[in-house]
Amino acid sequence: MAPLRSGQGVLRRKPIEHIEETESGGALTRSLGLWQLTAIGVGGIIGAGIFSLAGAVASGTAGPAVLVSFLIAGVASAAAAFSYAEFAGLIPKAGSAYTYGYAVLGELAGWFIGWDLLLEYTAIVAVVAIGISGYFNFLVEEMGAELPAWMLGAPGTGDGHKVDLFAAVLCLFVAYLLTLGIKNAARFETVVVVLKVLVVLLVIGVGFFHIDTGNYNPFFPFGVGGAFTGAATVFFAVFGYDAMSTAAEESKDAQRHMPKAIIYSLAISMVLYVLACLVLTGMQNYKEVDPESGFSTAFKSVGLGGLADVIAVGAIIGILTVMFTFMLGVTRVWFSMSRDGLLPKWFAKTHRTRHVPIRVTWIVGFASAAIAAFLPIGEAAELTNIGILLAFVVVCVAVIVLRYQQPDLPRTFRCPGMPVVPLLGVAFSIWLITYLTWETWLRFAVWLVIGLLIYFGYSYRRSELAKAQTEDAGK
């Protein structure tokens, strides 16, 4: 038998052929089928992109070329998605990018991306909750009711605002759903995703008959550069499969189903995004599109106010599934890091009958609730994109390294166009990173320094691989 580890120090790693065997500290239940996995992926991708970002980018950045923005972002995301799909077929284990980096590039690389994703995914849950809260407040006002100002937003977001109570409660509700067990939680997610897709199809189907092709002229009112700038913004809306891939260990047949679910979820989402953008910019001139509630105002402008309210409800339902996917992702990354000994084993404890990591789920639930309750959406959003983009870089590099190091491993899916496609994923990710502000980099640097202190102060000596090396040295 080959050794269960290779490399020394921060470069130690587990050979791919043995990584499934490491389940000390608890295992998850394999109960998800192909379409449940695909629903989780679609749930993570479709949400803010259609209901919020499309209108914002169309009105101030790209005009009708918001369609091109989504296509560019989709191509960039697909380059990374193919890399994720190859790994998902090779390593049917929780953790996604963290696990892939650990297996191929070594322990420090795995720690780096895992620690990074703990913050990024948690922040995404909070950002999405704040977005849903805005739609909820809009619906309450439409019904003629008025809520106390203190509960309507974080401090500094409006007169009398003290806390975004609805956003905080939503985070805790999603955490509760995830503690019920993956099978029950995934069943709820699948039903909600179906409802969301039906709302999007309703928007596309009805809106198609109210398109004025004159609104597409000029197609590039902000120039081609505007479409590229828009791509950097909407990229936030075209990943989600990465968080879904953290559920590999809960898939019935991960080696066959995970690659398919990744590709299917991105393909379905991109078709819906393109059609929705055509409808939005065709119904209204881009100058008149509301950046906060684009589709609702577009339907009101053609005399379909009732349908606008339905869309607002659909937005709440649709964005809720994004919270589910990313909270699932962060809890599975945390679980994997703890099971590998990089964080205390206490966090890896699973419920004796539901077989889900209850402890980390509630910790993430309360952490995201605190962020959503007290931080404005802009500040919370700044914590997100950099980590996802760096995860994409790590995965795309790792898939190239592994293909040439171990070309004969049995792969159920092979990333096409090797190494060009993964390198495109790296290039797109680095290009998008250049659009991030220095404040984002500063926050990321602080979080990284904290992570390095924890790694060298605790994880380096207590990881499962460190213990195995110590045992070998004593023989």
CSV table of C-alpha atoms in Angstrom, one decimal:
chain,number,residue,atom,x,y,z
A,1,MET,CA,0.0,0.0,0.0
A,2,ALA,CA,1.2,3.5,-0.8
A,3,PRO,CA,1.9,5.8,2.2
A,4,LEU,CA,-1.0,7.8,3.4
A,5,ARG,CA,1.0,11.0,3.1
A,6,SER,CA,3.8,12.5,1.1
A,7,GLY,CA,6.0,15.6,1.4
A,8,GLN,CA,7.3,17.2,4.6
A,9,GLY,CA,6.3,20.1,6.7
A,10,VAL,CA,3.9,22.6,5.2
A,11,LEU,CA,4.1,20.7,1.9
A,12,ARG,CA,2.8,17.4,3.3
A,13,ARG,CA,-0.2,16.0,1.5
A,14,LYS,CA,-2.3,12.9,1.1
A,15,PRO,CA,-2.2,10.9,-2.1
A,16,ILE,CA,-5.5,11.1,-4.0
A,17,GLU,CA,-6.0,7.3,-4.0
A,18,HIS,CA,-6.2,7.3,-0.1
A,19,ILE,CA,-8.0,10.5,0.7
A,20,GLU,CA,-11.4,8.9,1.0
A,21,GLU,CA,-10.1,6.7,3.8
A,22,THR,CA,-9.5,9.6,6.2
A,23,GLU,CA,-12.8,9.8,8.1
A,24,SER,CA,-11.6,10.0,11.7
A,25,GLY,CA,-13.7,12.5,13.7
A,26,GLY,CA,-17.0,11.6,12.0
A,27,ALA,CA,-18.5,10.9,8.6
A,28,LEU,CA,-21.4,12.4,6.7
A,29,THR,CA,-24.3,10.5,5.2
A,30,ARG,CA,-24.5,9.9,1.5
A,31,SER,CA,-28.1,10.7,0.5
A,32,LEU,CA,-28.0,13.3,-2.3
A,33,GLY,CA,-28.8,12.3,-5.9
A,34,LEU,CA,-27.8,14.1,-9.1
A,35,TRP,CA,-30.8,16.4,-9.3
A,36,GLN,CA,-30.7,17.3,-5.6
A,37,LEU,CA,-27.0,18.3,-6.1
A,38,THR,CA,-27.9,20.2,-9.3
A,39,ALA,CA,-30.7,22.0,-7.4
A,40,ILE,CA,-28.2,23.1,-4.7
A,41,GLY,CA,-25.9,24.4,-7.4
A,42,VAL,CA,-28.6,26.3,-9.2
A,43,GLY,CA,-29.8,27.6,-5.8
A,44,GLY,CA,-26.3,29.0,-5.2
A,45,ILE,CA,-25.9,30.6,-8.6
A,46,ILE,CA,-29.4,32.1,-9.4
A,47,GLY,CA,-30.4,34.7,-7.0
A,48,ALA,CA,-29.0,38.2,-6.6
A,49,GLY,CA,-27.7,38.0,-10.2
A,50,ILE,CA,-31.1,38.1,-11.8
A,51,PHE,CA,-33.1,40.0,-9.1
A,52,SER,CA,-30.5,42.7,-8.2
A,53,LEU,CA,-27.2,42.8,-10.1
A,54,ALA,CA,-28.7,42.6,-13.6
A,55,GLY,CA,-30.6,45.9,-13.1
A,56,ALA,CA,-27.7,47.6,-11.4
A,57,VAL,CA,-25.2,46.7,-14.1
A,58,ALA,CA,-27.6,47.5,-16.9
A,59,SER,CA,-28.5,51.0,-15.6
A,60,GLY,CA,-25.1,52.3,-14.8
A,61,THR,CA,-22.3,50.2,-16.3
A,62,ALA,CA,-23.1,48.2,-19.4
A,63,GLY,CA,-26.6,49.1,-20.7
A,64,PRO,CA,-28.1,46.3,-22.9
A,65,ALA,CA,-24.6,44.8,-23.0
A,66,VAL,CA,-25.2,43.5,-19.5
A,67,LEU,CA,-26.0,40.3,-21.5
A,68,VAL,CA,-22.3,40.3,-22.7
A,69,SER,CA,-21.2,41.0,-19.1
A,70,PHE,CA,-22.9,37.8,-18.0
A,71,LEU,CA,-21.5,35.8,-20.9
A,72,ILE,CA,-17.9,37.0,-20.1
A,73,ALA,CA,-18.4,36.1,-16.4
A,74,GLY,CA,-19.9,32.8,-17.4
A,75,VAL,CA,-17.0,31.9,-19.6
A,76,ALA,CA,-14.6,32.8,-16.8
A,77,SER,CA,-16.6,30.8,-14.3
A,78,ALA,CA,-16.9,27.8,-16.7
A,79,ALA,CA,-13.1,27.6,-17.0
A,80,ALA,CA,-12.9,27.1,-13.3
A,81,ALA,CA,-16.0,24.9,-13.2
A,82,PHE,CA,-14.4,22.3,-15.5
A,83,SER,CA,-11.5,22.1,-13.0
A,84,TYR,CA,-13.8,21.7,-10.1
A,85,ALA,CA,-15.7,19.0,-12.0
A,86,GLU,CA,-12.5,17.0,-12.6
A,87,PHE,CA,-11.6,17.2,-8.9
A,88,ALA,CA,-15.1,16.4,-7.8
A,89,GLY,CA,-14.9,13.1,-9.7
A,90,LEU,CA,-11.6,12.3,-8.2
A,91,ILE,CA,-12.1,13.3,-4.5
A,92,PRO,CA,-15.7,12.6,-3.3
A,93,LYS,CA,-15.0,14.2,0.0
A,94,ALA,CA,-16.3,17.3,1.8
A,95,GLY,CA,-14.3,20.5,1.6
A,96,SER,CA,-14.1,21.4,-2.1
A,97,ALA,CA,-11.3,23.8,-2.9
A,98,TYR,CA,-9.8,23.3,0.6
A,99,THR,CA,-9.6,19.5,0.1
A,100,TYR,CA,-8.3,19.8,-3.5
A,101,GLY,CA,-5.5,22.2,-2.5
A,102,TYR,CA,-4.6,20.1,0.5
A,103,ALA,CA,-4.3,16.9,-1.6
A,104,VAL,CA,-2.3,18.4,-4.5
A,105,LEU,CA,-0.4,21.5,-3.3
A,106,GLY,CA,0.1,20.6,0.3
A,107,GLU,CA,-1.1,21.4,3.8
A,108,LEU,CA,-0.3,25.1,3.9
A,109,ALA,CA,-2.1,25.7,0.6
A,110,GLY,CA,-5.0,23.8,1.9
A,111,TRP,CA,-5.1,25.8,5.1
A,112,PHE,CA,-4.8,29.0,3.2
A,113,ILE,CA,-7.8,28.4,1.0
A,114,GLY,CA,-9.9,26.8,3.7
A,115,TRP,CA,-9.3,29.6,6.2
A,116,ASP,CA,-10.1,32.1,3.4
A,117,LEU,CA,-13.4,30.4,2.5
A,118,LEU,CA,-14.6,30.3,6.1
A,119,LEU,CA,-14.7,34.1,6.0
A,120,GLU,CA,-15.9,34.5,2.4
A,121,TYR,CA,-18.8,32.0,2.5
A,122,THR,CA,-20.0,33.4,5.9
A,123,ALA,CA,-19.9,36.9,4.5
A,124,ILE,CA,-21.9,35.8,1.4
A,125,VAL,CA,-24.6,34.4,3.6
A,126,ALA,CA,-24.8,37.7,5.4
A,127,VAL,CA,-24.8,39.8,2.2
A,128,VAL,CA,-27.6,37.8,0.7
A,129,ALA,CA,-29.7,38.0,3.9
A,130,ILE,CA,-29.4,41.8,3.8
A,131,GLY,CA,-30.5,41.8,0.2
A,132,ILE,CA,-33.6,39.7,1.0
A,133,SER,CA,-34.4,42.0,3.9
A,134,GLY,CA,-34.6,44.9,1.5
A,135,TYR,CA,-37.2,43.1,-0.6
A,136,PHE,CA,-39.1,42.1,2.5
A,137,ASN,CA,-39.3,45.8,3.6
A,138,PHE,CA,-40.5,46.7,0.1
A,139,LEU,CA,-43.4,44.2,0.3
A,140,VAL,CA,-44.4,45.3,3.8
A,141,GLU,CA,-44.6,48.9,2.5
A,142,GLU,CA,-46.6,47.7,-0.5
A,143,MET,CA,-49.1,46.2,1.9
A,144,GLY,CA,-49.5,49.5,3.7
A,145,ALA,CA,-47.8,48.4,6.9
A,146,GLU,CA,-45.0,50.2,8.6
A,147,LEU,CA,-42.3,48.5,10.7
A,148,PRO,CA,-40.3,50.3,13.5
A,149,ALA,CA,-37.2,52.0,12.1
A,150,TRP,CA,-34.8,50.4,14.6
A,151,MET,CA,-35.2,47.0,13.0
A,152,LEU,CA,-35.0,47.9,9.4
A,153,GLY,CA,-31.2,48.1,8.9
A,154,ALA,CA,-27.7,48.2,10.2
A,155,PRO,CA,-26.5,51.4,12.0
A,156,GLY,CA,-25.8,54.1,9.5
A,157,THR,CA,-28.1,52.8,6.7
A,158,GLY,CA,-31.0,55.1,7.5
A,159,ASP,CA,-32.7,57.3,10.2
A,160,GLY,CA,-33.2,55.4,13.4
A,161,HIS,CA,-31.7,52.1,12.1
A,162,LYS,CA,-30.1,50.0,14.8
A,163,VAL,CA,-30.2,46.4,13.5
A,164,ASP,CA,-31.3,44.5,10.4
A,165,LEU,CA,-33.5,42.1,12.4
A,166,PHE,CA,-35.1,40.3,9.5
A,167,ALA,CA,-31.7,39.5,7.9
A,168,ALA,CA,-30.3,38.2,11.2
A,169,VAL,CA,-33.4,35.9,11.7
A,170,LEU,CA,-33.0,34.6,8.2
A,171,CYS,CA,-29.4,33.5,8.9
A,172,LEU,CA,-30.6,31.6,12.0
A,173,PHE,CA,-33.5,30.0,10.0
A,174,VAL,CA,-31.1,28.7,7.4
A,175,ALA,CA,-28.8,27.3,10.1
A,176,TYR,CA,-31.8,25.6,11.6
A,177,LEU,CA,-32.7,24.0,8.3
A,178,LEU,CA,-29.2,22.6,7.9
A,179,THR,CA,-29.3,21.0,11.4
A,180,LEU,CA,-32.3,18.9,10.4
A,181,GLY,CA,-30.1,16.6,8.3
A,182,ILE,CA,-28.9,16.9,4.7
A,183,LYS,CA,-31.7,14.9,3.3
A,184,ASN,CA,-34.5,17.0,4.7
A,185,ALA,CA,-32.6,20.2,4.1
A,186,ALA,CA,-31.9,19.3,0.5
A,187,ARG,CA,-35.6,18.4,-0.1
A,188,PHE,CA,-36.6,21.9,1.1
A,189,GLU,CA,-33.9,23.4,-1.1
A,190,THR,CA,-35.0,21.5,-4.2
A,191,VAL,CA,-38.7,22.6,-3.7
A,192,VAL,CA,-37.6,26.2,-3.3
A,193,VAL,CA,-35.3,26.1,-6.3
A,194,VAL,CA,-38.1,24.8,-8.5
A,195,LEU,CA,-40.3,27.6,-7.4
A,196,LYS,CA,-37.6,30.1,-8.1
A,197,VAL,CA,-36.9,28.8,-11.6
A,198,LEU,CA,-40.7,28.9,-12.3
A,199,VAL,CA,-40.7,32.6,-11.3
A,200,VAL,CA,-37.8,33.3,-13.5
A,201,LEU,CA,-39.5,31.5,-16.4
A,202,LEU,CA,-42.6,33.5,-15.7
A,203,VAL,CA,-40.6,36.7,-15.9
A,204,ILE,CA,-39.0,35.6,-19.2
A,205,GLY,CA,-42.2,34.2,-20.8
A,206,VAL,CA,-44.4,37.2,-20.0
A,207,GLY,CA,-41.7,39.8,-20.5
A,208,PHE,CA,-40.9,38.5,-24.0
A,209,PHE,CA,-44.2,39.8,-25.3
A,210,HIS,CA,-43.4,43.3,-24.0
A,211,ILE,CA,-40.0,43.7,-25.6
A,212,ASP,CA,-39.3,46.8,-27.7
A,213,THR,CA,-36.2,46.0,-29.8
A,214,GLY,CA,-35.5,49.8,-30.0
A,215,ASN,CA,-34.4,49.6,-26.4
A,216,TYR,CA,-31.4,47.5,-27.5
A,217,ASN,CA,-30.0,50.5,-29.4
A,218,PRO,CA,-27.3,51.5,-28.6
A,219,PHE,CA,-26.2,48.0,-27.4
A,220,PHE,CA,-22.9,49.3,-25.9
A,221,PRO,CA,-23.8,52.7,-24.5
A,222,PHE,CA,-20.8,52.6,-22.2
A,223,GLY,CA,-18.5,51.1,-24.7
A,224,VAL,CA,-17.1,47.5,-24.8
A,225,GLY,CA,-15.2,48.4,-21.7
A,226,GLY,CA,-18.5,48.8,-19.8
A,227,ALA,CA,-19.4,45.3,-20.6
A,228,PHE,CA,-16.0,44.0,-19.2
A,229,THR,CA,-16.4,46.2,-16.1
A,230,GLY,CA,-19.9,44.8,-15.7
A,231,ALA,CA,-18.5,41.3,-15.9
A,232,ALA,CA,-16.3,41.9,-12.8
A,233,THR,CA,-19.5,42.9,-11.0
A,234,VAL,CA,-21.8,40.1,-12.0
A,235,PHE,CA,-19.1,37.4,-11.5
A,236,PHE,CA,-20.5,37.4,-7.9
A,237,ALA,CA,-23.6,35.9,-9.5
A,238,VAL,CA,-22.1,33.0,-11.5
A,239,PHE,CA,-20.4,30.9,-9.0
A,240,GLY,CA,-22.2,28.7,-6.4
A,241,TYR,CA,-21.2,25.3,-7.8
A,242,ASP,CA,-18.0,25.7,-5.8
A,243,ALA,CA,-20.0,25.7,-2.5
A,244,MET,CA,-22.2,22.9,-3.8
A,245,SER,CA,-19.1,20.8,-4.4
A,246,THR,CA,-18.4,20.9,-0.7
A,247,ALA,CA,-21.3,18.4,-0.3
A,248,ALA,CA,-19.5,15.7,-2.3
A,249,GLU,CA,-19.3,13.4,0.8
A,250,GLU,CA,-23.1,13.5,1.1
A,251,SER,CA,-23.7,12.5,-2.6
A,252,LYS,CA,-24.8,8.9,-3.3
A,253,ASP,CA,-22.5,8.6,-6.2
A,254,ALA,CA,-20.2,11.6,-6.0
A,255,GLN,CA,-17.7,10.4,-8.6
A,256,ARG,CA,-20.3,10.3,-11.3
A,257,HIS,CA,-22.8,12.8,-10.1
A,258,MET,CA,-20.7,15.7,-8.8
A,259,PRO,CA,-19.1,16.6,-12.2
A,260,LYS,CA,-22.5,16.4,-13.9
A,261,ALA,CA,-24.2,18.6,-11.2
A,262,ILE,CA,-21.5,21.2,-11.5
A,263,ILE,CA,-21.8,21.5,-15.3
A,264,TYR,CA,-25.6,21.2,-15.3
A,265,SER,CA,-26.1,23.9,-12.6
A,266,LEU,CA,-23.9,26.4,-14.4
A,267,ALA,CA,-25.4,25.7,-17.8
A,268,ILE,CA,-29.0,26.0,-16.6
A,269,SER,CA,-28.2,29.2,-14.7
A,270,MET,CA,-26.4,30.8,-17.7
A,271,VAL,CA,-29.3,30.2,-20.1
A,272,LEU,CA,-31.8,31.8,-17.6
A,273,TYR,CA,-29.4,34.7,-17.0
A,274,VAL,CA,-29.1,35.4,-20.7
A,275,LEU,CA,-32.8,35.3,-21.4
A,276,ALA,CA,-33.6,37.4,-18.3
A,277,CYS,CA,-31.2,40.1,-19.4
A,278,LEU,CA,-32.7,40.2,-22.9
A,279,VAL,CA,-36.2,40.7,-21.4
A,280,LEU,CA,-35.1,43.3,-18.8
A,281,THR,CA,-33.2,45.6,-21.3
A,282,GLY,CA,-35.9,45.0,-24.0
A,283,MET,CA,-38.8,46.0,-21.8
A,284,GLN,CA,-37.2,49.2,-20.6
A,285,ASN,CA,-34.5,51.6,-21.8
A,286,TYR,CA,-31.4,51.0,-19.8
A,287,LYS,CA,-31.6,54.6,-18.5
A,288,GLU,CA,-34.9,53.8,-16.9
A,289,VAL,CA,-34.0,50.5,-15.3
A,290,ASP,CA,-34.2,50.6,-11.5
A,291,PRO,CA,-30.8,49.4,-10.2
A,292,GLU,CA,-32.4,47.9,-7.0
A,293,SER,CA,-35.6,46.3,-8.3
A,294,GLY,CA,-35.1,46.1,-12.1
A,295,PHE,CA,-37.7,43.5,-13.0
A,296,SER,CA,-40.4,44.8,-10.6
A,297,THR,CA,-40.2,48.3,-12.0
A,298,ALA,CA,-40.0,47.0,-15.6
A,299,PHE,CA,-43.2,45.1,-15.3
A,300,LYS,CA,-44.9,48.1,-13.5
A,301,SER,CA,-43.8,50.3,-16.5
A,302,VAL,CA,-45.9,48.1,-18.8
A,303,GLY,CA,-49.0,48.0,-16.6
A,304,LEU,CA,-48.2,44.6,-14.8
A,305,GLY,CA,-48.0,45.9,-11.2
A,306,GLY,CA,-49.5,42.7,-9.8
A,307,LEU,CA,-46.8,40.6,-11.5
A,308,ALA,CA,-44.2,42.9,-10.1
A,309,ASP,CA,-45.3,41.9,-6.5
A,310,VAL,CA,-45.0,38.3,-7.5
A,311,ILE,CA,-41.5,38.9,-8.8
A,312,ALA,CA,-40.6,40.5,-5.4
A,313,VAL,CA,-41.8,37.4,-3.6
A,314,GLY,CA,-39.9,35.3,-6.1
A,315,ALA,CA,-36.8,37.3,-5.4
A,316,ILE,CA,-37.0,36.6,-1.7
A,317,ILE,CA,-37.5,32.9,-2.3
A,318,GLY,CA,-34.8,32.8,-4.9
A,319,ILE,CA,-32.1,34.6,-2.9
A,320,LEU,CA,-32.9,32.4,0.1
A,321,THR,CA,-31.5,29.4,-1.7
A,322,VAL,CA,-28.2,31.2,-2.2
A,323,MET,CA,-28.0,31.5,1.6
A,324,PHE,CA,-28.6,27.8,1.9
A,325,THR,CA,-25.9,26.8,-0.5
A,326,PHE,CA,-23.2,28.9,0.9
A,327,MET,CA,-23.9,28.1,4.5
A,328,LEU,CA,-23.8,24.5,3.6
A,329,GLY,CA,-20.4,25.2,1.9
A,330,VAL,CA,-18.8,27.0,4.9
A,331,THR,CA,-20.0,24.4,7.4
A,332,ARG,CA,-18.5,21.5,5.3
A,333,VAL,CA,-15.2,23.3,4.8
A,334,TRP,CA,-15.0,23.9,8.6
A,335,PHE,CA,-16.0,20.3,9.3
A,336,SER,CA,-13.3,19.0,6.9
A,337,MET,CA,-10.6,21.2,8.4
A,338,SER,CA,-11.5,20.1,11.9
A,339,ARG,CA,-11.6,16.4,10.9
A,340,ASP,CA,-8.1,16.8,9.4
A,341,GLY,CA,-6.9,18.2,12.7
A,342,LEU,CA,-6.2,21.7,11.4
A,343,LEU,CA,-8.8,23.0,13.7
A,344,PRO,CA,-10.0,21.4,17.0
A,345,LYS,CA,-11.7,18.1,16.6
A,346,TRP,CA,-14.6,19.4,18.7
A,347,PHE,CA,-15.9,21.2,15.6
A,348,ALA,CA,-16.0,18.0,13.6
A,349,LYS,CA,-18.5,16.3,15.9
A,350,THR,CA,-21.6,15.2,14.0
A,351,HIS,CA,-25.1,14.6,15.3
A,352,ARG,CA,-25.6,11.0,16.2
A,353,THR,CA,-28.7,10.5,14.1
A,354,ARG,CA,-28.8,13.3,11.6
A,355,HIS,CA,-25.1,13.0,10.8
A,356,VAL,CA,-24.5,16.7,10.2
A,357,PRO,CA,-22.0,19.0,11.9
A,358,ILE,CA,-24.4,20.7,14.3
A,359,ARG,CA,-21.8,22.8,16.2
A,360,VAL,CA,-20.2,24.5,13.3
A,361,THR,CA,-23.6,25.1,11.7
A,362,TRP,CA,-24.9,27.1,14.6
A,363,ILE,CA,-21.6,29.0,15.0
A,364,VAL,CA,-21.8,30.0,11.3
A,365,GLY,CA,-25.5,30.8,11.7
A,366,PHE,CA,-24.8,33.2,14.6
A,367,ALA,CA,-21.7,34.7,13.0
A,368,SER,CA,-23.5,35.5,9.7
A,369,ALA,CA,-26.5,36.8,11.6
A,370,ALA,CA,-24.2,39.3,13.5
A,371,ILE,CA,-22.6,40.5,10.2
A,372,ALA,CA,-26.0,40.9,8.6
A,373,ALA,CA,-27.5,42.6,11.6
A,374,PHE,CA,-24.8,45.3,12.1
A,375,LEU,CA,-22.9,45.8,8.9
A,376,PRO,CA,-24.1,47.8,5.8
A,377,ILE,CA,-24.4,45.6,2.7
A,378,GLY,CA,-21.5,47.3,1.0
A,379,GLU,CA,-19.0,46.6,3.8
A,380,ALA,CA,-20.2,43.0,4.1
A,381,ALA,CA,-19.9,42.5,0.3
A,382,GLU,CA,-16.3,43.6,0.3
A,383,LEU,CA,-15.4,40.5,2.3
A,384,THR,CA,-16.6,38.1,-0.4
A,385,ASN,CA,-15.2,38.1,-3.9
A,386,ILE,CA,-11.4,38.0,-3.2
A,387,GLY,CA,-11.6,34.6,-1.5
A,388,ILE,CA,-13.7,32.9,-4.2
A,389,LEU,CA,-11.3,34.2,-6.9
A,390,LEU,CA,-8.3,33.0,-5.0
A,391,ALA,CA,-10.0,29.6,-4.5
A,392,PHE,CA,-10.5,29.4,-8.3
A,393,VAL,CA,-6.8,30.1,-8.9
A,394,VAL,CA,-5.8,27.4,-6.5
A,395,VAL,CA,-8.1,24.8,-8.0
A,396,CYS,CA,-7.2,25.6,-11.6
A,397,VAL,CA,-3.5,25.4,-10.8
A,398,ALA,CA,-3.9,22.2,-8.8
A,399,VAL,CA,-5.8,20.4,-11.6
A,400,ILE,CA,-2.9,21.1,-14.0
A,401,VAL,CA,-0.3,20.0,-11.5
A,402,LEU,CA,-2.2,16.7,-10.8
A,403,ARG,CA,-2.9,16.0,-14.4
A,404,TYR,CA,0.9,16.0,-15.1
A,405,GLN,CA,2.0,14.4,-11.8
A,406,GLN,CA,-0.6,11.5,-11.9
A,407,PRO,CA,-2.0,11.3,-15.4
A,408,ASP,CA,-3.2,7.7,-14.9
A,409,LEU,CA,-5.6,8.4,-12.0
A,410,PRO,CA,-9.1,7.1,-12.8
A,411,ARG,CA,-11.0,10.3,-13.7
A,412,THR,CA,-14.8,10.2,-14.2
A,413,PHE,CA,-14.5,13.7,-15.8
A,414,ARG,CA,-11.5,15.3,-17.5
A,415,CYS,CA,-11.2,19.0,-17.8
A,416,PRO,CA,-11.2,19.7,-21.6
A,417,GLY,CA,-8.5,21.7,-23.3
A,418,MET,CA,-5.8,21.0,-20.8
A,419,PRO,CA,-3.9,23.1,-19.8
A,420,VAL,CA,-5.4,26.1,-21.7
A,421,VAL,CA,-8.9,26.0,-20.1
A,422,PRO,CA,-7.6,26.0,-16.4
A,423,LEU,CA,-5.0,28.7,-17.3
A,424,LEU,CA,-7.9,30.8,-18.7
A,425,GLY,CA,-9.6,30.3,-15.3
A,426,VAL,CA,-6.5,31.5,-13.6
A,427,ALA,CA,-6.1,34.5,-15.9
A,428,PHE,CA,-9.8,35.6,-15.6
A,429,SER,CA,-9.7,35.3,-11.8
A,430,ILE,CA,-6.5,37.3,-11.5
A,431,TRP,CA,-7.9,39.9,-13.9
A,432,LEU,CA,-11.1,40.2,-11.8
A,433,ILE,CA,-9.0,40.5,-8.6
A,434,THR,CA,-7.5,43.7,-10.0
A,435,TYR,CA,-10.9,45.4,-9.8
A,436,LEU,CA,-11.0,44.9,-6.0
A,437,THR,CA,-10.3,47.9,-3.7
A,438,TRP,CA,-7.2,48.3,-1.5
A,439,GLU,CA,-9.6,48.1,1.6
A,440,THR,CA,-10.6,44.6,0.5
A,441,TRP,CA,-7.0,43.6,0.2
A,442,LEU,CA,-6.3,45.1,3.7
A,443,ARG,CA,-9.1,43.1,5.3
A,444,PHE,CA,-8.0,40.0,3.5
A,445,ALA,CA,-4.4,40.5,4.7
A,446,VAL,CA,-5.5,40.9,8.3
A,447,TRP,CA,-7.6,37.7,8.1
A,448,LEU,CA,-4.7,35.8,6.5
A,449,VAL,CA,-2.2,36.9,9.2
A,450,ILE,CA,-4.7,35.7,11.9
A,451,GLY,CA,-4.9,32.4,10.0
A,452,LEU,CA,-1.2,32.0,9.7
A,453,LEU,CA,-0.8,32.5,13.5
A,454,ILE,CA,-3.3,29.8,14.1
A,455,TYR,CA,-1.7,27.4,11.6
A,456,PHE,CA,1.8,27.7,13.0
A,457,GLY,CA,0.7,28.0,16.6
A,458,TYR,CA,-1.8,25.1,16.5
A,459,SER,CA,-2.5,23.3,13.2
A,460,TYR,CA,1.1,22.6,12.0
A,461,ARG,CA,1.7,20.2,15.0
A,462,ARG,CA,-1.8,18.9,15.5
A,463,SER,CA,-2.9,17.9,12.0
A,464,GLU,CA,-3.5,14.3,11.3
A,465,LEU,CA,-0.6,14.3,8.9
A,466,ALA,CA,1.7,15.8,11.5
A,467,LYS,CA,0.7,13.1,14.0
A,468,ALA,CA,1.4,10.4,11.3
A,469,GLN,CA,4.9,11.9,10.6
A,470,THR,CA,5.7,12.0,14.3
A,471,GLU,CA,4.7,8.3,14.6
A,472,ASP,CA,6.9,7.4,11.7
A,473,ALA,CA,9.8,9.2,13.1
A,474,GLY,CA,9.5,7.3,16.4
A,475,LYS,CA,9.6,3.9,14.7
